[in-house]
mmCIF file with all atom_site columns, C-alpha atoms in Angstrom:
data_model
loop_
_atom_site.group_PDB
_atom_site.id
_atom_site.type_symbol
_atom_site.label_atom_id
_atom_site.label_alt_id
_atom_site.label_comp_id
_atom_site.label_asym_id
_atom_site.label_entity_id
_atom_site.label_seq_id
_atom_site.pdbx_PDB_ins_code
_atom_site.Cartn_x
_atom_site.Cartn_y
_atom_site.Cartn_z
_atom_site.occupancy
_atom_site.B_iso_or_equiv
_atom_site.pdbx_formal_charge
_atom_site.auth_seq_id
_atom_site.auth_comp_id
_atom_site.auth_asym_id
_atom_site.auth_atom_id
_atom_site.pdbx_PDB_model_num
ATOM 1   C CA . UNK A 1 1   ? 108.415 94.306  138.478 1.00 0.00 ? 79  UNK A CA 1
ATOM 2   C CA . UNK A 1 2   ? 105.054 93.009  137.287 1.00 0.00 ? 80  UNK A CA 1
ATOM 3   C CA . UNK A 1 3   ? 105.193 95.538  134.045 1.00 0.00 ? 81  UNK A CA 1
ATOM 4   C CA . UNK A 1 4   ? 108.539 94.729  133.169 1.00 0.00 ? 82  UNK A CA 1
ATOM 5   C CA . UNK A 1 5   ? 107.486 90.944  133.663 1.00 0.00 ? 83  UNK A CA 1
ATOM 6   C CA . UNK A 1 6   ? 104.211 91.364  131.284 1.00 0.00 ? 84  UNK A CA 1
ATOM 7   C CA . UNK A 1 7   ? 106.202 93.770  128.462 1.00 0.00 ? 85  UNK A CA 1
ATOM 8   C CA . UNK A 1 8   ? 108.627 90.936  128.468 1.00 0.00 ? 86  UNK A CA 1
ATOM 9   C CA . UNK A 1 9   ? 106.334 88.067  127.779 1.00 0.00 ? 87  UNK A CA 1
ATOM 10  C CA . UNK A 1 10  ? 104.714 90.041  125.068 1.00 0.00 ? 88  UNK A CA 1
ATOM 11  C CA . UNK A 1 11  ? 108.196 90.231  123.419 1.00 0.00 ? 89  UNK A CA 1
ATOM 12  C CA . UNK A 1 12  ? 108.752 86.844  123.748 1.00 0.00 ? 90  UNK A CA 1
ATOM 13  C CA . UNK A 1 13  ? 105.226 86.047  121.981 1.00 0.00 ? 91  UNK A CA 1
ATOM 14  C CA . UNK A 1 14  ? 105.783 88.097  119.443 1.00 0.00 ? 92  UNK A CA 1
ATOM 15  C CA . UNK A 1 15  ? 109.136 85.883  118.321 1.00 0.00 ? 93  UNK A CA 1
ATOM 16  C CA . UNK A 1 16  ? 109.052 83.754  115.320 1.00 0.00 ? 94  UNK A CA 1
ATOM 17  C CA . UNK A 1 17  ? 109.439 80.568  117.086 1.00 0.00 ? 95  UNK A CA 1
ATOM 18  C CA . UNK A 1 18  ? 106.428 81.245  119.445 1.00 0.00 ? 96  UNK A CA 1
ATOM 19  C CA . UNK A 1 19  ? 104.284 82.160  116.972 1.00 0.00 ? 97  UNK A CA 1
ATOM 20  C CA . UNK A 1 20  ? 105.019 79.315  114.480 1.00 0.00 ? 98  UNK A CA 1
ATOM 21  C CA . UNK A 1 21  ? 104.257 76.844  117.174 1.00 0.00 ? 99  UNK A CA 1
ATOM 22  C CA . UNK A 1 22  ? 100.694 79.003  118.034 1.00 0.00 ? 100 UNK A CA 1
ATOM 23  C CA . UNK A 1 23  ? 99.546  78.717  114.012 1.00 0.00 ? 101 UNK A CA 1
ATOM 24  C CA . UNK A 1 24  ? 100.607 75.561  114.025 1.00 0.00 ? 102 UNK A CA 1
ATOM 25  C CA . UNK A 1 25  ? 98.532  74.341  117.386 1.00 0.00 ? 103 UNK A CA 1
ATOM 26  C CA . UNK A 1 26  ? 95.796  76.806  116.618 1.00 0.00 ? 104 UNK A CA 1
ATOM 27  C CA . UNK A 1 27  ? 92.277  76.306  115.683 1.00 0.00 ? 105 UNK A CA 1
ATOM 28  C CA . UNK A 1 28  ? 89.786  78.472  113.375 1.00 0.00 ? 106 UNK A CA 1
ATOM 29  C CA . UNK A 1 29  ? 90.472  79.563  109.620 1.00 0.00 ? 107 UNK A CA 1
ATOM 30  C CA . UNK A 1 30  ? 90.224  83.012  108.846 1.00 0.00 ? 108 UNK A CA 1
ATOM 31  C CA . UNK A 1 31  ? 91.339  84.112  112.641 1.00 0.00 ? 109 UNK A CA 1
ATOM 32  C CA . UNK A 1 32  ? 93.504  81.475  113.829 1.00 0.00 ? 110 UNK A CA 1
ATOM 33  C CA . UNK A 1 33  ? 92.508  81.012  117.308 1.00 0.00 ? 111 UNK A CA 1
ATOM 34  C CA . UNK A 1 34  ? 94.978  80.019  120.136 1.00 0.00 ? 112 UNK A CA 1
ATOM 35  C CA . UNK A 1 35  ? 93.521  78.492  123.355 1.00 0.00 ? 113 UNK A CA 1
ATOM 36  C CA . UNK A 1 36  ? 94.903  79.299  126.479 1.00 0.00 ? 114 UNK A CA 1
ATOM 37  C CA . UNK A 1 37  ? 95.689  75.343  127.029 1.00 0.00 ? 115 UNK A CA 1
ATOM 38  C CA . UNK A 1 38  ? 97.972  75.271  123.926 1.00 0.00 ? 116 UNK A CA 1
ATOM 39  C CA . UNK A 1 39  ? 99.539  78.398  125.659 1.00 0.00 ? 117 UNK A CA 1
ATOM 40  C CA . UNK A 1 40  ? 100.061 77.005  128.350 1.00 0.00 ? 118 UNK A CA 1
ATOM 41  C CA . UNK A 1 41  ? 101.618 73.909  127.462 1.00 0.00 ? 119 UNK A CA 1
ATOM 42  C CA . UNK A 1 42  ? 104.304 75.989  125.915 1.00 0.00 ? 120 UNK A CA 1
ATOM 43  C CA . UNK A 1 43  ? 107.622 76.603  127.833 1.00 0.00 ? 121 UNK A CA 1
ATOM 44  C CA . UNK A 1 44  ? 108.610 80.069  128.066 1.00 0.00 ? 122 UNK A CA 1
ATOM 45  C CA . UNK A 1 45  ? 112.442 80.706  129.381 1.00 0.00 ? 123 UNK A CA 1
ATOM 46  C CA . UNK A 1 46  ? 111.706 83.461  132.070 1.00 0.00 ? 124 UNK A CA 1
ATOM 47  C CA . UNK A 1 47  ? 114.970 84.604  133.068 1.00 0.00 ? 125 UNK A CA 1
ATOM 48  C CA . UNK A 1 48  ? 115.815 87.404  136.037 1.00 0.00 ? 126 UNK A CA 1
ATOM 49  C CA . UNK A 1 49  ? 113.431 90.141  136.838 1.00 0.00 ? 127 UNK A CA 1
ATOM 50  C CA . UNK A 1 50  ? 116.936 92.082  136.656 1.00 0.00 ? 128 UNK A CA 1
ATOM 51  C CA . UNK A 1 51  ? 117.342 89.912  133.075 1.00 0.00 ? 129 UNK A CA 1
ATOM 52  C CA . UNK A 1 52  ? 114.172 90.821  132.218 1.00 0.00 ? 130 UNK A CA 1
ATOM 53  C CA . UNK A 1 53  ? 114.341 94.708  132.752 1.00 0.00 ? 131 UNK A CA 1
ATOM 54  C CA . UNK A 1 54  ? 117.863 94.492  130.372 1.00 0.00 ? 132 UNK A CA 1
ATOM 55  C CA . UNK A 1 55  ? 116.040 92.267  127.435 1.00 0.00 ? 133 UNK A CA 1
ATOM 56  C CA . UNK A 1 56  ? 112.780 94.885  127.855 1.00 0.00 ? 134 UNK A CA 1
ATOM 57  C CA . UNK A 1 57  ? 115.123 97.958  127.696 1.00 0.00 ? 135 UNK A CA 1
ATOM 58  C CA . UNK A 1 58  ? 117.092 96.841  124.760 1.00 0.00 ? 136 UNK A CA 1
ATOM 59  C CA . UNK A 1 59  ? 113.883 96.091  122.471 1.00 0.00 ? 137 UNK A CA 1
ATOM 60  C CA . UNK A 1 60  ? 112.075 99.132  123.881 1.00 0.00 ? 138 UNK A CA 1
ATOM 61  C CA . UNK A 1 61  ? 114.819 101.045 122.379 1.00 0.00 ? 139 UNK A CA 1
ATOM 62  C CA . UNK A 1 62  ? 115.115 98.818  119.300 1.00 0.00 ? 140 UNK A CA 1
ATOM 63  C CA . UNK A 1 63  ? 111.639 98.968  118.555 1.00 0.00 ? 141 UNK A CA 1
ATOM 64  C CA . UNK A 1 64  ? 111.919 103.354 119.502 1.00 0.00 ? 142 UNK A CA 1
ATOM 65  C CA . UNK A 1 65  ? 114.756 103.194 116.406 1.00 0.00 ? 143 UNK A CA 1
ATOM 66  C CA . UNK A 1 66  ? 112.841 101.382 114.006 1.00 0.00 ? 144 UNK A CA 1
ATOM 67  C CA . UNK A 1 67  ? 109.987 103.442 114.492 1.00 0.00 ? 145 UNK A CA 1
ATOM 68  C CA . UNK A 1 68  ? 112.104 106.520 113.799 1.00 0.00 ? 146 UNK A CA 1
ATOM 69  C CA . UNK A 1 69  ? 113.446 104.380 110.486 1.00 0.00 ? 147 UNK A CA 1
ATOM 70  C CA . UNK A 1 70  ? 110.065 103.876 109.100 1.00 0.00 ? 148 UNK A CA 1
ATOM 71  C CA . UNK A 1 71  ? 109.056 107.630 109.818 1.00 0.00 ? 149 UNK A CA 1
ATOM 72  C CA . UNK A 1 72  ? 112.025 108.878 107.945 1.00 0.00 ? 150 UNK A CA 1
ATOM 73  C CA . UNK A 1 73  ? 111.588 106.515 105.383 1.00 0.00 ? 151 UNK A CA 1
ATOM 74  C CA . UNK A 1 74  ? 108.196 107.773 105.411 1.00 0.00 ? 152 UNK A CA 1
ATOM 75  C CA . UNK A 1 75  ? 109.215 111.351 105.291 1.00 0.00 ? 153 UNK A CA 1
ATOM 76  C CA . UNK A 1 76  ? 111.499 110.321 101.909 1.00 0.00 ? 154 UNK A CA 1
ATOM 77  C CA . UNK A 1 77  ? 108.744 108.916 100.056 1.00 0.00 ? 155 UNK A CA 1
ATOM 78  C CA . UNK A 1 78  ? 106.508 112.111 100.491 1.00 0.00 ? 156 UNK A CA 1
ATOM 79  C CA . UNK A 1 79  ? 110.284 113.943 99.473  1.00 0.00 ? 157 UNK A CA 1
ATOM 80  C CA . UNK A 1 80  ? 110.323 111.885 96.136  1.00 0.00 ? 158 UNK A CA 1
ATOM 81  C CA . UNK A 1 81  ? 106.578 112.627 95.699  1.00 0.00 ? 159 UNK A CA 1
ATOM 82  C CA . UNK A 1 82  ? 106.734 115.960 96.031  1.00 0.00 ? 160 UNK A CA 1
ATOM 83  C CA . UNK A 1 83  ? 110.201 115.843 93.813  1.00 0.00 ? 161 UNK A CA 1
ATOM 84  C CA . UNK A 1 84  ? 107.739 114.029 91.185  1.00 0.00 ? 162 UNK A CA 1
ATOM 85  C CA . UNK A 1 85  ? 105.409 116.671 91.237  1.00 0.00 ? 163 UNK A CA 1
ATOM 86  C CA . UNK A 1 86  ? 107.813 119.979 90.926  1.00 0.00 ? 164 UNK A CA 1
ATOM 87  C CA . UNK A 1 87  ? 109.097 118.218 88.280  1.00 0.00 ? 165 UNK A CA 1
ATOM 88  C CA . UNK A 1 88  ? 106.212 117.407 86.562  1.00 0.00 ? 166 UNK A CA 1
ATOM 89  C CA . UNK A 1 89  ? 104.697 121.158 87.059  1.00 0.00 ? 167 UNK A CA 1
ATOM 90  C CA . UNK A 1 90  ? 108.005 122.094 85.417  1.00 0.00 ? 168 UNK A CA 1
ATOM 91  C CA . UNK A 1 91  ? 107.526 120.584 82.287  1.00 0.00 ? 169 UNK A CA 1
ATOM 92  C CA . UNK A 1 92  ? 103.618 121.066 81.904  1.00 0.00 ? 170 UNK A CA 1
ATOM 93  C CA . UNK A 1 93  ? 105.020 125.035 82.550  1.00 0.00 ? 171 UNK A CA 1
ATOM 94  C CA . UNK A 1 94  ? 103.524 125.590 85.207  1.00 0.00 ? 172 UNK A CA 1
ATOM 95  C CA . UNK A 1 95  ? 105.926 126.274 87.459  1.00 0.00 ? 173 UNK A CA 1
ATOM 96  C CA . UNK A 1 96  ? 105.109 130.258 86.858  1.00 0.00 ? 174 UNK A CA 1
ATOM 97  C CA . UNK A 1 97  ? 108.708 131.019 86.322  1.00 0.00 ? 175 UNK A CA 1
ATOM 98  C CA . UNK A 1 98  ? 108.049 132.910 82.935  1.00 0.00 ? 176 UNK A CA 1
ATOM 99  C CA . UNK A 1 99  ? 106.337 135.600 84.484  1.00 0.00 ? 177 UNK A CA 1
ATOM 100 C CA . UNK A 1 100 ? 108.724 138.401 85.963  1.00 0.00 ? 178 UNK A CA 1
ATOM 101 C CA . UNK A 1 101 ? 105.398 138.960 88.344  1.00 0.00 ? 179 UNK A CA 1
ATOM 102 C CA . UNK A 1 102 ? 105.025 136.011 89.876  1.00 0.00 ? 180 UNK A CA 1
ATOM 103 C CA . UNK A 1 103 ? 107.055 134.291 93.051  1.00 0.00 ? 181 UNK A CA 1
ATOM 104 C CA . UNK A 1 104 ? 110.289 132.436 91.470  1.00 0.00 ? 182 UNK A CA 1
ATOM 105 C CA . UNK A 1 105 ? 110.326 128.110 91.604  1.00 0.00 ? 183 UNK A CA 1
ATOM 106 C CA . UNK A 1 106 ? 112.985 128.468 93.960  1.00 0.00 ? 184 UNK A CA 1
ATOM 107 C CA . UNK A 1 107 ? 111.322 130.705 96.664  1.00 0.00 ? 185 UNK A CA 1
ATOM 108 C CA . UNK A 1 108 ? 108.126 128.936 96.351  1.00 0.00 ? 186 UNK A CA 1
ATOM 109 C CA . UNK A 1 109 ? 110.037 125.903 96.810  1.00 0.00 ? 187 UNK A CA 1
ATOM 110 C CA . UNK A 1 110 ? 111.980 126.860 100.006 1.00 0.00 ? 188 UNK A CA 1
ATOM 111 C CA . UNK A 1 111 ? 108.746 128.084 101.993 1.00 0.00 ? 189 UNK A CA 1
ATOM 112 C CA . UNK A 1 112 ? 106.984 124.576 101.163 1.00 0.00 ? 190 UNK A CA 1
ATOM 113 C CA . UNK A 1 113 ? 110.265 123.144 102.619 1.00 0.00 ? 191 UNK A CA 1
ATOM 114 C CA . UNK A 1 114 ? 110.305 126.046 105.242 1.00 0.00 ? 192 UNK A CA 1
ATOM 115 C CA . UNK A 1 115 ? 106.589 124.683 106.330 1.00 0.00 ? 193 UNK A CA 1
ATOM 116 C CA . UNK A 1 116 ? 107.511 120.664 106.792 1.00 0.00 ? 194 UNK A CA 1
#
């Protein structure tokens, strides 16, 4: 499987090993530039197509899990923002809980939740 064969390879460039040796045998400054010689010249282990299709599913799923992690890590920051600000409303006063008129802290507080 040609897709499973090319998703693979891009794995395996992005390792820490392949990319040390490509800034180290790279030319250019400010965009290191890797030649397709240097590339070339590079042995990559190409195991299995069936090999292949495990090592591809396993990061594919890694890489779906992390990006999960850094959403809900994402999702906590805006939580302590937002915790931040409520708090900081409160002690301003202007929270509008001394008015017997207005929408309690707590309500108002469970529909923004309500809307996320």
């Amino acid at each position: 499987n040609d897709i499973n064969t090319a998703k693979y390879i891009n794995y395996y460039f992005n390792l820490p090993m392949f990319i040390q040796y490509a800034v180290e045998n790279s030319s250019g400054i400010n965009l290191p530039r890797v030649s397709e010689k240097t590339i070339s010249k590079y042995k990559i282990s190409l195991p299995t197509i069936e090999e292949q299709q495990e090592i591809v599913n396993i990061l594919d799923k890694l890489l779906a899990k992390y990006n999960k992690i850094k959403n809900l890590e994402q999702q906590l920051e805006k939580i302590e923002l937002l915790k931040k600000a409520i708090l900081a409303k409160a002690f301003r006063g202007e929270l509008g809980t001394n008015n017997p008129d207005e929408e309690s802290a707590e309500n108002l507080l469970k529909e923004i939740l309500a809307e996320k």
